[in-house]
Amino acid sequence: MTATRARGLRADPLLWACVVAALAAKVVLFARVADLPLRGDEVAYRDAGCALANLVRDLAGLRSPDGAELSTNVVGSGWFMPGMGLVLAPLYLVAPQADDTTARVFLGVVSSVVFVLAVTAVRRSLGRWFAIALCVFPALVPVWVLLSLTAYGDLLAGLVLVILLARLVDVLGAARDGDPPTVRDGLLLGFLGIAVVYLRSSAVLAVAGMAVTAVVVLMLSLRGRVERPVLPVVAAGSVFVGLLLPWSVSASAVLDARVITTTSVPTAMANTFGDRGEVCYGPCDPGSTVWFAPVRYAREVARATGEGEVDVLNEMSSHSRREVTPSSYARDVIDNIDRYRAVDGFGSLLKPPDEPHDRGFWQWVARDLSLRIFGPVSWLVLAALLVVSRRRYRDQVVAVLLKVGLLALLTQPFVHLAGSRYWTTAGALGGLAVVVLLRTAWHAVRRRPPDPGDEPSAFLTALQWLLSVATVSVAATVAVLAGSA
């Protein structure tokens, strides 16, 4: 970043007022979750963080690591990538007995730092209004603020994905000017990509989609000089795969099955589209949740038969879904999308332990106000997925990468039981997409010619049309199937 642009960042009072407002909202809303114990998936992330902190202590003390602890608390059933465990590990390394309130303070600081880094990257690469949009949506949505104080990795993954997008835009813009990416660019992009996946495994489709799109655009921008970007692309892929391997190999060894990211998809498919009364070849243990009961059953079957736990879960999932039809699948997808958009769901959970549901000012802030912001913005994001930017090359690059990333993230309701926190991964991209929509409309009205070197690309125009048509086609197909008998 040049000195001039750095000064531009510091001299933008409106932008930094928005940053301060977003951070202040976090300080205010912290009181709501300060005494809230870590629970659900958060407990697994805390246990993983403690285990990784103990691993560092053992290695520093030249002691043999506790393999049983790592297998149980880091790998577990293979459901969770260790990203949030790695985030929490420094806290438990310094303060092994840290309570849950301290953990939430630490998580709030981490999410604040990543948020500021994302705003800075967006301001530098995409411009002022994109950065301001990120500060408004999702950073001022109360439930997003509350989730930034939790151990769920969805929100951090979304912010790192924004940083990845900003860096890709820089690289592709420079390539258009004849300046190919360097190996250092590739190393950074690979690291950002694997960081997103470690924080939220389902974001792997977004990372892969954006990466493939960027490589294709890069090759076209360099007009056939394929030999020049090969090393940076190889470097990015090597970093991504190299940092994924330790997890993949360890999880595969512990679970005696091939694990690339996580093993939760079969159980998620069963609970989402199958007959829950048949997941365990009949009802599962009523004393546990729909997530853990199948795992316990699969472990017992695996222990008795010698078959792998993951293989048993796959068989159980197929059994529960044997009567799924295209119509029932489509109806479940629509129900999933409704749950995905119900951003107030976690707002009702993130409250002081003894406070009743649906009462009081803070509950209104966490639920009703969040919905009133999210609802209109979600329709604008949908419109942004359908418009086609045709005026400026750099705007086209931003639009294409945003659409690919958002559409990849929005595949989740098609394969996994949606929850009201999952939108936070796509939320940051959604705020940027609204600016793409407004800029596209503005340029269509003004019709000002692009600057020299920023002329639009016919390929990027066609790709946007393809993405828009695909979006409409999938939505129409799901609607027709859901309405059929």
Coordinates of C-alpha atoms in Angstrom, one line a residue:
M1 CA 0.0 0.0 0.0
T2 CA 1.4 3.4 -1.0
A3 CA 1.9 6.2 1.5
T4 CA -0.8 8.2 -0.3
R5 CA -3.4 5.4 0.1
A6 CA -2.4 4.8 3.7
R7 CA -3.0 8.5 4.4
G8 CA -6.4 8.1 2.6
L9 CA -7.4 5.4 5.0
R10 CA -6.5 7.5 8.0
A11 CA -8.2 10.6 6.6
D12 CA -11.6 9.2 6.1
P13 CA -13.6 10.3 9.1
L14 CA -16.9 8.8 7.9
L15 CA -15.4 5.4 7.5
W16 CA -13.6 5.3 10.8
A17 CA -16.7 6.7 12.5
C18 CA -18.5 3.6 11.2
V19 CA -15.7 1.4 12.4
V20 CA -15.9 3.0 15.9
A21 CA -19.7 2.6 15.9
A22 CA -19.4 -1.1 15.0
L23 CA -16.8 -1.7 17.8
A24 CA -18.9 0.3 20.3
A25 CA -21.9 -1.9 19.5
K26 CA -19.8 -4.9 20.5
V27 CA -18.8 -3.3 23.8
V28 CA -22.4 -2.4 24.6
L29 CA -23.8 -5.9 23.7
F30 CA -21.0 -7.7 25.5
A31 CA -23.0 -7.2 28.7
R32 CA -25.7 -9.5 27.3
V33 CA -23.3 -12.5 26.9
A34 CA -20.7 -11.7 29.6
D35 CA -22.0 -14.4 32.0
L36 CA -23.2 -16.8 29.3
P37 CA -21.3 -20.1 29.6
L38 CA -19.8 -21.6 26.5
R39 CA -22.2 -24.2 25.2
G40 CA -23.0 -26.5 22.3
D41 CA -20.3 -26.5 19.7
E42 CA -18.4 -23.8 21.7
V43 CA -17.5 -26.4 24.3
A44 CA -15.9 -28.6 21.6
Y45 CA -13.9 -25.6 20.4
R46 CA -12.8 -24.7 23.9
D47 CA -11.7 -28.3 24.5
A48 CA -9.7 -28.2 21.3
G49 CA -8.1 -25.0 22.3
C50 CA -7.0 -26.4 25.6
A51 CA -5.7 -29.6 24.0
L52 CA -3.7 -27.6 21.5
A53 CA -2.3 -25.3 24.3
N54 CA -1.2 -28.5 26.1
L55 CA 0.4 -29.7 23.0
V56 CA 2.5 -26.6 22.8
R57 CA 3.5 -26.9 26.5
D58 CA 4.5 -30.6 25.9
L59 CA 6.6 -29.8 22.9
A60 CA 8.2 -26.8 24.6
G61 CA 9.0 -29.0 27.6
L62 CA 10.4 -31.8 25.4
R63 CA 7.6 -34.1 26.7
S64 CA 5.6 -36.6 24.6
P65 CA 2.3 -35.1 23.6
D66 CA -0.9 -36.6 25.0
G67 CA -2.2 -38.4 21.9
A68 CA -5.4 -39.5 23.6
E69 CA -6.3 -35.9 24.5
L70 CA -5.6 -34.7 20.9
S71 CA -7.7 -37.6 19.5
T72 CA -10.6 -36.9 21.8
N73 CA -10.7 -33.1 22.0
V74 CA -9.2 -32.0 18.6
V75 CA -10.3 -34.7 16.2
G76 CA -13.3 -36.1 18.2
S77 CA -15.8 -37.4 15.7
G78 CA -14.3 -35.3 12.9
W79 CA -17.1 -32.9 12.9
F80 CA -15.2 -29.7 13.5
M81 CA -12.1 -28.3 11.8
P82 CA -9.6 -27.1 14.4
G83 CA -9.7 -23.5 13.3
M84 CA -11.4 -22.1 16.4
G85 CA -9.3 -24.4 18.6
L86 CA -6.2 -22.7 17.1
V87 CA -7.8 -19.3 17.7
L88 CA -8.4 -20.1 21.4
A89 CA -5.2 -22.0 22.0
P90 CA -3.1 -18.8 22.8
L91 CA -5.6 -17.8 25.5
Y92 CA -5.4 -21.2 27.2
L93 CA -1.6 -21.3 26.7
V94 CA -1.3 -18.1 28.7
A95 CA -4.2 -18.6 31.1
P96 CA -5.0 -22.4 31.4
Q97 CA -7.7 -21.7 33.9
A98 CA -9.4 -18.9 32.0
D99 CA -13.2 -18.8 32.6
D100 CA -15.8 -18.5 30.0
T101 CA -16.2 -14.7 30.5
T102 CA -12.5 -14.2 29.8
A103 CA -12.8 -16.5 26.7
R104 CA -15.6 -14.2 25.4
V105 CA -13.5 -11.1 25.9
F106 CA -10.7 -12.8 24.1
L107 CA -13.0 -13.8 21.2
G108 CA -14.4 -10.3 21.0
V109 CA -10.9 -8.9 20.7
V110 CA -9.9 -11.4 18.0
S111 CA -13.1 -10.7 16.0
S112 CA -12.5 -7.0 16.3
V113 CA -9.0 -7.2 15.0
V114 CA -10.0 -9.4 12.1
F115 CA -12.9 -7.0 11.4
V116 CA -10.6 -4.0 11.2
L117 CA -8.2 -5.9 9.0
A118 CA -11.1 -6.7 6.7
V119 CA -12.3 -3.1 6.6
T120 CA -8.8 -1.9 5.8
A121 CA -8.3 -4.5 3.0
V122 CA -11.7 -3.6 1.5
R123 CA -11.0 0.1 1.7
R124 CA -7.6 -0.3 0.0
S125 CA -8.7 -2.7 -2.7
L126 CA -12.4 -2.0 -3.4
G127 CA -12.9 1.5 -2.2
R128 CA -14.5 3.6 0.5
W129 CA -18.2 2.7 0.0
F130 CA -17.5 -1.0 0.1
A131 CA -15.7 -0.5 3.4
I132 CA -18.5 1.6 4.8
A133 CA -21.1 -1.0 3.7
L134 CA -19.1 -3.7 5.6
C135 CA -19.3 -1.6 8.7
V136 CA -23.0 -1.2 8.4
F137 CA -24.0 -4.7 7.3
P138 CA -23.3 -7.0 8.9
A139 CA -21.3 -5.2 11.6
L140 CA -24.2 -3.3 13.0
V141 CA -26.7 -6.1 12.9
P142 CA -27.1 -6.9 16.7
V143 CA -27.2 -10.7 16.4
W144 CA -24.0 -10.6 14.2
V145 CA -22.3 -8.5 17.0
L146 CA -23.4 -11.0 19.6
L147 CA -22.1 -13.9 17.5
S148 CA -18.7 -12.1 17.2
L149 CA -18.4 -12.8 21.0
T150 CA -18.9 -16.5 20.6
A151 CA -16.6 -19.4 19.7
Y152 CA -18.4 -20.2 16.5
G153 CA -16.1 -19.9 13.5
D154 CA -18.8 -18.9 10.9
L155 CA -18.4 -15.1 11.4
L156 CA -14.6 -15.1 11.4
A157 CA -14.6 -17.3 8.2
G158 CA -16.8 -14.7 6.5
L159 CA -14.4 -11.8 7.4
V160 CA -11.3 -13.7 6.3
L161 CA -13.2 -14.6 3.0
V162 CA -13.6 -10.9 2.5
I163 CA -9.9 -10.3 2.9
L164 CA -9.3 -13.1 0.4
L165 CA -11.6 -11.5 -2.1
A166 CA -10.0 -8.1 -1.7
R167 CA -6.6 -9.6 -2.3
L168 CA -7.8 -11.5 -5.4
V169 CA -9.2 -8.2 -6.8
D170 CA -5.8 -6.6 -6.3
V171 CA -4.0 -9.5 -8.0
L172 CA -6.4 -9.6 -11.0
G173 CA -6.4 -5.8 -11.4
A174 CA -2.6 -5.8 -11.5
A175 CA -2.6 -8.7 -14.0
R176 CA -4.9 -6.7 -16.3
D177 CA -2.3 -4.0 -16.3
G178 CA 0.4 -6.6 -17.3
D179 CA 1.8 -7.1 -13.8
P180 CA 1.6 -10.9 -13.0
P181 CA 1.2 -12.1 -9.4
T182 CA 4.3 -13.1 -7.5
V183 CA 5.0 -16.2 -5.5
R184 CA 4.5 -14.2 -2.4
D185 CA 1.0 -13.3 -3.6
G186 CA 0.3 -17.0 -4.1
L187 CA 1.5 -17.9 -0.6
L188 CA -0.7 -15.3 1.0
L189 CA -3.7 -16.3 -1.0
G190 CA -3.2 -20.0 -0.2
F191 CA -2.9 -19.1 3.5
L192 CA -6.1 -17.0 3.5
G193 CA -8.0 -19.8 1.7
I194 CA -7.0 -22.5 4.2
A195 CA -7.7 -20.1 7.1
V196 CA -11.3 -19.8 5.9
V197 CA -11.7 -23.5 5.6
Y198 CA -10.2 -24.2 9.0
L199 CA -12.7 -21.7 10.5
R200 CA -15.7 -23.0 8.6
S201 CA -15.3 -26.2 6.6
S202 CA -18.5 -25.6 4.5
A203 CA -16.8 -22.5 3.1
V204 CA -14.5 -24.8 1.1
L205 CA -16.8 -24.5 -1.9
A206 CA -16.6 -20.7 -1.8
V207 CA -12.8 -20.7 -1.6
A208 CA -12.5 -23.3 -4.4
G209 CA -15.0 -21.5 -6.6
M210 CA -13.3 -18.1 -6.1
A211 CA -9.9 -19.6 -6.7
V212 CA -10.9 -21.4 -9.9
T213 CA -12.6 -18.2 -11.2
A214 CA -9.5 -16.1 -10.3
V215 CA -7.2 -18.5 -12.1
V216 CA -9.3 -18.5 -15.3
V217 CA -9.5 -14.7 -15.2
L218 CA -5.8 -14.4 -14.5
M219 CA -4.9 -16.6 -17.5
L220 CA -7.1 -14.5 -19.8
S221 CA -5.7 -11.3 -18.4
L222 CA -2.1 -12.3 -19.2
R223 CA -3.1 -13.1 -22.7
G224 CA -1.8 -16.6 -23.0
R225 CA 1.5 -16.1 -21.1
V226 CA 0.6 -19.1 -19.0
E227 CA 4.2 -19.7 -17.8
R228 CA 4.2 -16.5 -15.8
P229 CA 1.4 -17.2 -13.3
V230 CA 2.1 -20.9 -12.9
L231 CA 4.5 -20.5 -9.9
P232 CA 2.1 -18.3 -7.9
V233 CA -0.8 -20.6 -8.6
V234 CA 1.3 -23.6 -7.5
A235 CA 2.5 -21.8 -4.4
A236 CA -1.1 -21.0 -3.4
G237 CA -2.2 -24.6 -3.9
S238 CA 0.8 -25.9 -2.1
V239 CA 0.2 -23.8 1.0
F240 CA -3.5 -24.7 1.0
V241 CA -2.9 -28.4 0.7
G242 CA 0.2 -28.4 2.9
L243 CA -1.7 -26.8 5.8
L244 CA -4.8 -29.0 5.2
L245 CA -2.8 -32.2 5.3
P246 CA -1.9 -32.2 9.1
W247 CA -5.6 -32.1 9.9
S248 CA -6.7 -34.5 7.2
V249 CA -4.1 -37.1 7.9
S250 CA -4.6 -37.0 11.7
A251 CA -8.4 -37.2 11.4
S252 CA -8.2 -40.0 8.9
A253 CA -5.8 -42.0 11.2
V254 CA -8.0 -41.5 14.3
L255 CA -11.3 -42.3 12.6
D256 CA -9.9 -45.0 10.3
A257 CA -11.5 -43.4 7.3
R258 CA -10.6 -40.9 4.6
V259 CA -11.3 -37.5 6.0
I260 CA -10.6 -34.3 4.0
T261 CA -12.3 -31.7 6.0
T262 CA -15.1 -33.0 8.2
T263 CA -17.3 -36.1 8.6
S264 CA -20.6 -34.3 9.5
V265 CA -22.3 -34.3 6.1
P266 CA -23.9 -37.8 6.3
T267 CA -25.5 -37.1 9.7
A268 CA -26.5 -33.6 8.5
M269 CA -28.1 -35.1 5.3
A270 CA -30.0 -37.6 7.4
N271 CA -31.3 -35.1 9.9
T272 CA -32.2 -32.6 7.1
F273 CA -33.8 -34.8 4.4
G274 CA -34.2 -38.2 5.9
D275 CA -36.6 -39.8 8.4
R276 CA -35.2 -39.0 11.8
G277 CA -37.1 -41.9 13.2
E278 CA -35.0 -44.3 11.1
V279 CA -31.5 -42.7 11.4
C280 CA -30.4 -45.4 13.9
Y281 CA -32.4 -48.0 11.9
G282 CA -35.2 -46.9 14.2
P283 CA -35.4 -44.1 16.8
C284 CA -32.1 -43.0 18.3
D285 CA -31.4 -42.6 22.0
P286 CA -34.0 -40.1 23.2
G287 CA -31.7 -38.9 25.9
S288 CA -29.4 -37.2 23.4
T289 CA -29.6 -34.7 20.5
V290 CA -30.3 -35.6 16.9
W291 CA -26.6 -34.9 16.3
F292 CA -24.8 -36.9 19.0
A293 CA -27.2 -39.9 19.3
P294 CA -26.4 -41.2 15.8
V295 CA -22.7 -40.8 16.5
R296 CA -23.0 -42.8 19.7
Y297 CA -25.0 -45.5 17.9
A298 CA -22.4 -45.6 15.1
R299 CA -19.6 -46.1 17.6
E300 CA -21.4 -49.0 19.2
V301 CA -22.0 -50.6 15.8
A302 CA -18.4 -50.0 14.7
R303 CA -17.1 -51.5 18.0
A304 CA -19.3 -54.6 17.5
T305 CA -18.7 -55.2 13.8
G306 CA -15.2 -53.8 13.3
E307 CA -16.5 -51.5 10.6
G308 CA -15.3 -47.9 10.6
E309 CA -17.5 -45.3 12.5
V310 CA -17.6 -43.0 9.4
D311 CA -18.7 -45.9 7.2
V312 CA -21.5 -46.8 9.6
L313 CA -22.7 -43.2 9.6
N314 CA -22.8 -43.2 5.8
E315 CA -24.9 -46.3 5.8
M316 CA -27.2 -44.9 8.5
S317 CA -27.6 -41.7 6.4
S318 CA -28.4 -43.7 3.3
H319 CA -31.0 -45.8 5.1
S320 CA -32.8 -42.8 6.6
R321 CA -33.0 -41.2 3.1
R322 CA -34.2 -44.2 1.2
E323 CA -37.7 -42.7 0.7
V324 CA -36.6 -39.1 -0.3
T325 CA -38.2 -37.9 -3.5
P326 CA -37.3 -34.8 -5.6
S327 CA -40.5 -33.2 -4.2
S328 CA -39.7 -33.9 -0.6
Y329 CA -36.1 -32.8 -1.1
A330 CA -37.2 -29.5 -2.6
R331 CA -39.7 -28.8 0.2
D332 CA -37.0 -29.5 2.8
V333 CA -34.6 -27.1 0.9
I334 CA -37.2 -24.4 1.1
D335 CA -37.7 -25.0 4.9
N336 CA -34.0 -24.9 5.2
I337 CA -33.7 -21.6 3.5
D338 CA -36.4 -20.2 5.8
R339 CA -34.3 -21.3 8.8
Y340 CA -31.2 -19.8 7.2
R341 CA -32.9 -16.4 7.0
A342 CA -34.3 -16.6 10.6
V343 CA -31.3 -14.7 11.9
D344 CA -33.2 -14.0 15.2
G345 CA -32.9 -17.7 16.3
F346 CA -29.5 -17.3 18.0
G347 CA -30.5 -13.9 19.3
S348 CA -32.9 -15.8 21.6
L349 CA -30.1 -18.0 22.9
L350 CA -27.4 -15.4 23.4
K351 CA -28.8 -13.9 26.6
P352 CA -28.0 -13.9 30.3
P353 CA -28.5 -17.4 31.6
D354 CA -31.5 -16.5 33.8
E355 CA -33.3 -14.0 31.5
P356 CA -36.5 -15.3 30.0
H357 CA -37.0 -15.5 26.3
D358 CA -38.8 -12.8 24.2
R359 CA -38.8 -10.1 27.0
G360 CA -37.2 -6.8 27.5
F361 CA -35.3 -4.2 25.5
W362 CA -32.2 -6.3 24.8
Q363 CA -34.2 -9.2 23.5
W364 CA -35.9 -6.8 21.1
V365 CA -32.5 -5.6 20.0
A366 CA -31.1 -9.1 19.5
R367 CA -34.1 -10.4 17.6
D368 CA -36.6 -7.9 16.2
L369 CA -34.1 -5.2 15.3
S370 CA -31.8 -7.8 13.7
L371 CA -34.6 -9.1 11.5
R372 CA -35.7 -5.5 10.5
I373 CA -32.2 -4.9 9.2
F374 CA -31.5 -8.3 7.7
G375 CA -34.8 -8.7 5.9
P376 CA -34.5 -5.7 3.4
V377 CA -30.8 -6.2 2.9
S378 CA -31.3 -9.9 2.1
W379 CA -33.6 -8.9 -0.8
L380 CA -31.0 -6.4 -2.1
V381 CA -28.3 -9.2 -2.0
L382 CA -30.6 -11.4 -4.0
A383 CA -31.0 -8.6 -6.6
A384 CA -27.2 -8.2 -6.7
L385 CA -26.9 -11.9 -7.6
L386 CA -29.1 -11.2 -10.7
V387 CA -27.7 -7.9 -12.1
V388 CA -24.8 -7.8 -14.6
S389 CA -22.0 -5.3 -14.3
R390 CA -20.9 -4.3 -17.8
R391 CA -19.2 -0.9 -17.5
R392 CA -15.8 -1.4 -15.8
Y393 CA -13.4 -4.3 -15.6
R394 CA -12.6 -3.9 -11.9
D395 CA -16.3 -3.7 -11.0
Q396 CA -16.9 -6.9 -13.0
V397 CA -14.1 -8.7 -11.2
V398 CA -15.6 -7.8 -7.8
A399 CA -19.1 -8.7 -9.0
V400 CA -18.1 -12.1 -10.3
L401 CA -16.1 -13.1 -7.2
L402 CA -18.9 -12.0 -4.9
K403 CA -21.5 -13.9 -6.9
V404 CA -19.4 -17.1 -7.0
G405 CA -18.6 -16.8 -3.2
L406 CA -22.2 -16.1 -2.2
L407 CA -23.7 -18.8 -4.4
A408 CA -21.2 -21.3 -3.1
L409 CA -22.1 -20.4 0.5
L410 CA -25.8 -20.6 -0.3
T411 CA -25.5 -24.2 -1.3
Q412 CA -25.6 -25.0 2.5
P413 CA -29.4 -25.3 2.7
F414 CA -29.2 -28.0 -0.1
V415 CA -27.0 -30.3 2.0
H416 CA -27.2 -29.3 5.6
L417 CA -29.8 -28.5 8.2
A418 CA -29.6 -24.7 8.2
G419 CA -29.2 -22.7 11.3
S420 CA -29.7 -19.0 12.2
R421 CA -26.0 -18.4 12.7
Y422 CA -24.8 -19.7 9.3
W423 CA -25.7 -16.5 7.5
T424 CA -22.8 -14.8 9.2
T425 CA -20.3 -16.4 6.8
A426 CA -22.1 -14.9 3.9
G427 CA -23.1 -11.7 5.7
A428 CA -19.9 -9.8 5.0
L429 CA -20.0 -10.7 1.3
G430 CA -23.7 -9.7 1.3
G431 CA -22.9 -6.2 2.5
L432 CA -20.4 -5.8 -0.4
A433 CA -22.9 -7.2 -2.8
V434 CA -25.3 -4.4 -2.0
V435 CA -22.7 -1.8 -3.1
V436 CA -22.2 -3.8 -6.4
L437 CA -26.0 -3.5 -7.0
L438 CA -26.1 0.2 -6.3
R439 CA -22.9 0.9 -8.4
T440 CA -24.3 -1.1 -11.3
A441 CA -27.5 0.9 -11.3
W442 CA -25.6 4.2 -10.9
H443 CA -23.3 3.4 -13.9
A444 CA -26.2 2.3 -16.0
V445 CA -27.9 5.7 -15.4
R446 CA -24.7 7.9 -15.8
R447 CA -23.3 5.9 -18.7
R448 CA -19.9 7.5 -18.2
P449 CA -17.1 5.8 -20.3
P450 CA -14.6 3.7 -18.2
D451 CA -11.1 5.0 -17.6
P452 CA -8.4 3.8 -20.0
G453 CA -7.3 0.2 -19.0
D454 CA -10.6 -0.4 -17.1
E455 CA -12.7 -1.4 -20.1
P456 CA -15.2 -4.2 -19.5
S457 CA -14.5 -7.8 -20.3
A458 CA -16.8 -9.8 -22.6
F459 CA -15.9 -13.0 -20.8
L460 CA -16.8 -11.5 -17.3
T461 CA -20.1 -10.2 -18.7
A462 CA -21.0 -13.6 -20.1
L463 CA -19.9 -15.3 -16.8
Q464 CA -22.2 -13.0 -14.9
W465 CA -25.1 -13.8 -17.2
L466 CA -24.4 -17.5 -16.7
L467 CA -24.4 -17.1 -12.9
S468 CA -27.6 -15.2 -13.0
V469 CA -29.3 -17.7 -15.2
A470 CA -28.1 -20.5 -13.0
T471 CA -29.5 -18.8 -9.9
V472 CA -32.9 -18.3 -11.5
S473 CA -32.9 -21.8 -12.9
V474 CA -32.1 -23.5 -9.6
A475 CA -34.7 -21.4 -7.7
A476 CA -37.4 -22.1 -10.3
T477 CA -36.6 -25.9 -10.3
V478 CA -36.8 -26.1 -6.5
A479 CA -40.1 -24.1 -6.5
V480 CA -41.6 -26.4 -9.2
L481 CA -40.5 -29.6 -7.5
A482 CA -41.7 -28.4 -4.1
G483 CA -45.2 -27.7 -5.6
S484 CA -45.5 -31.0 -7.3
A485 CA -47.3 -33.9 -5.8

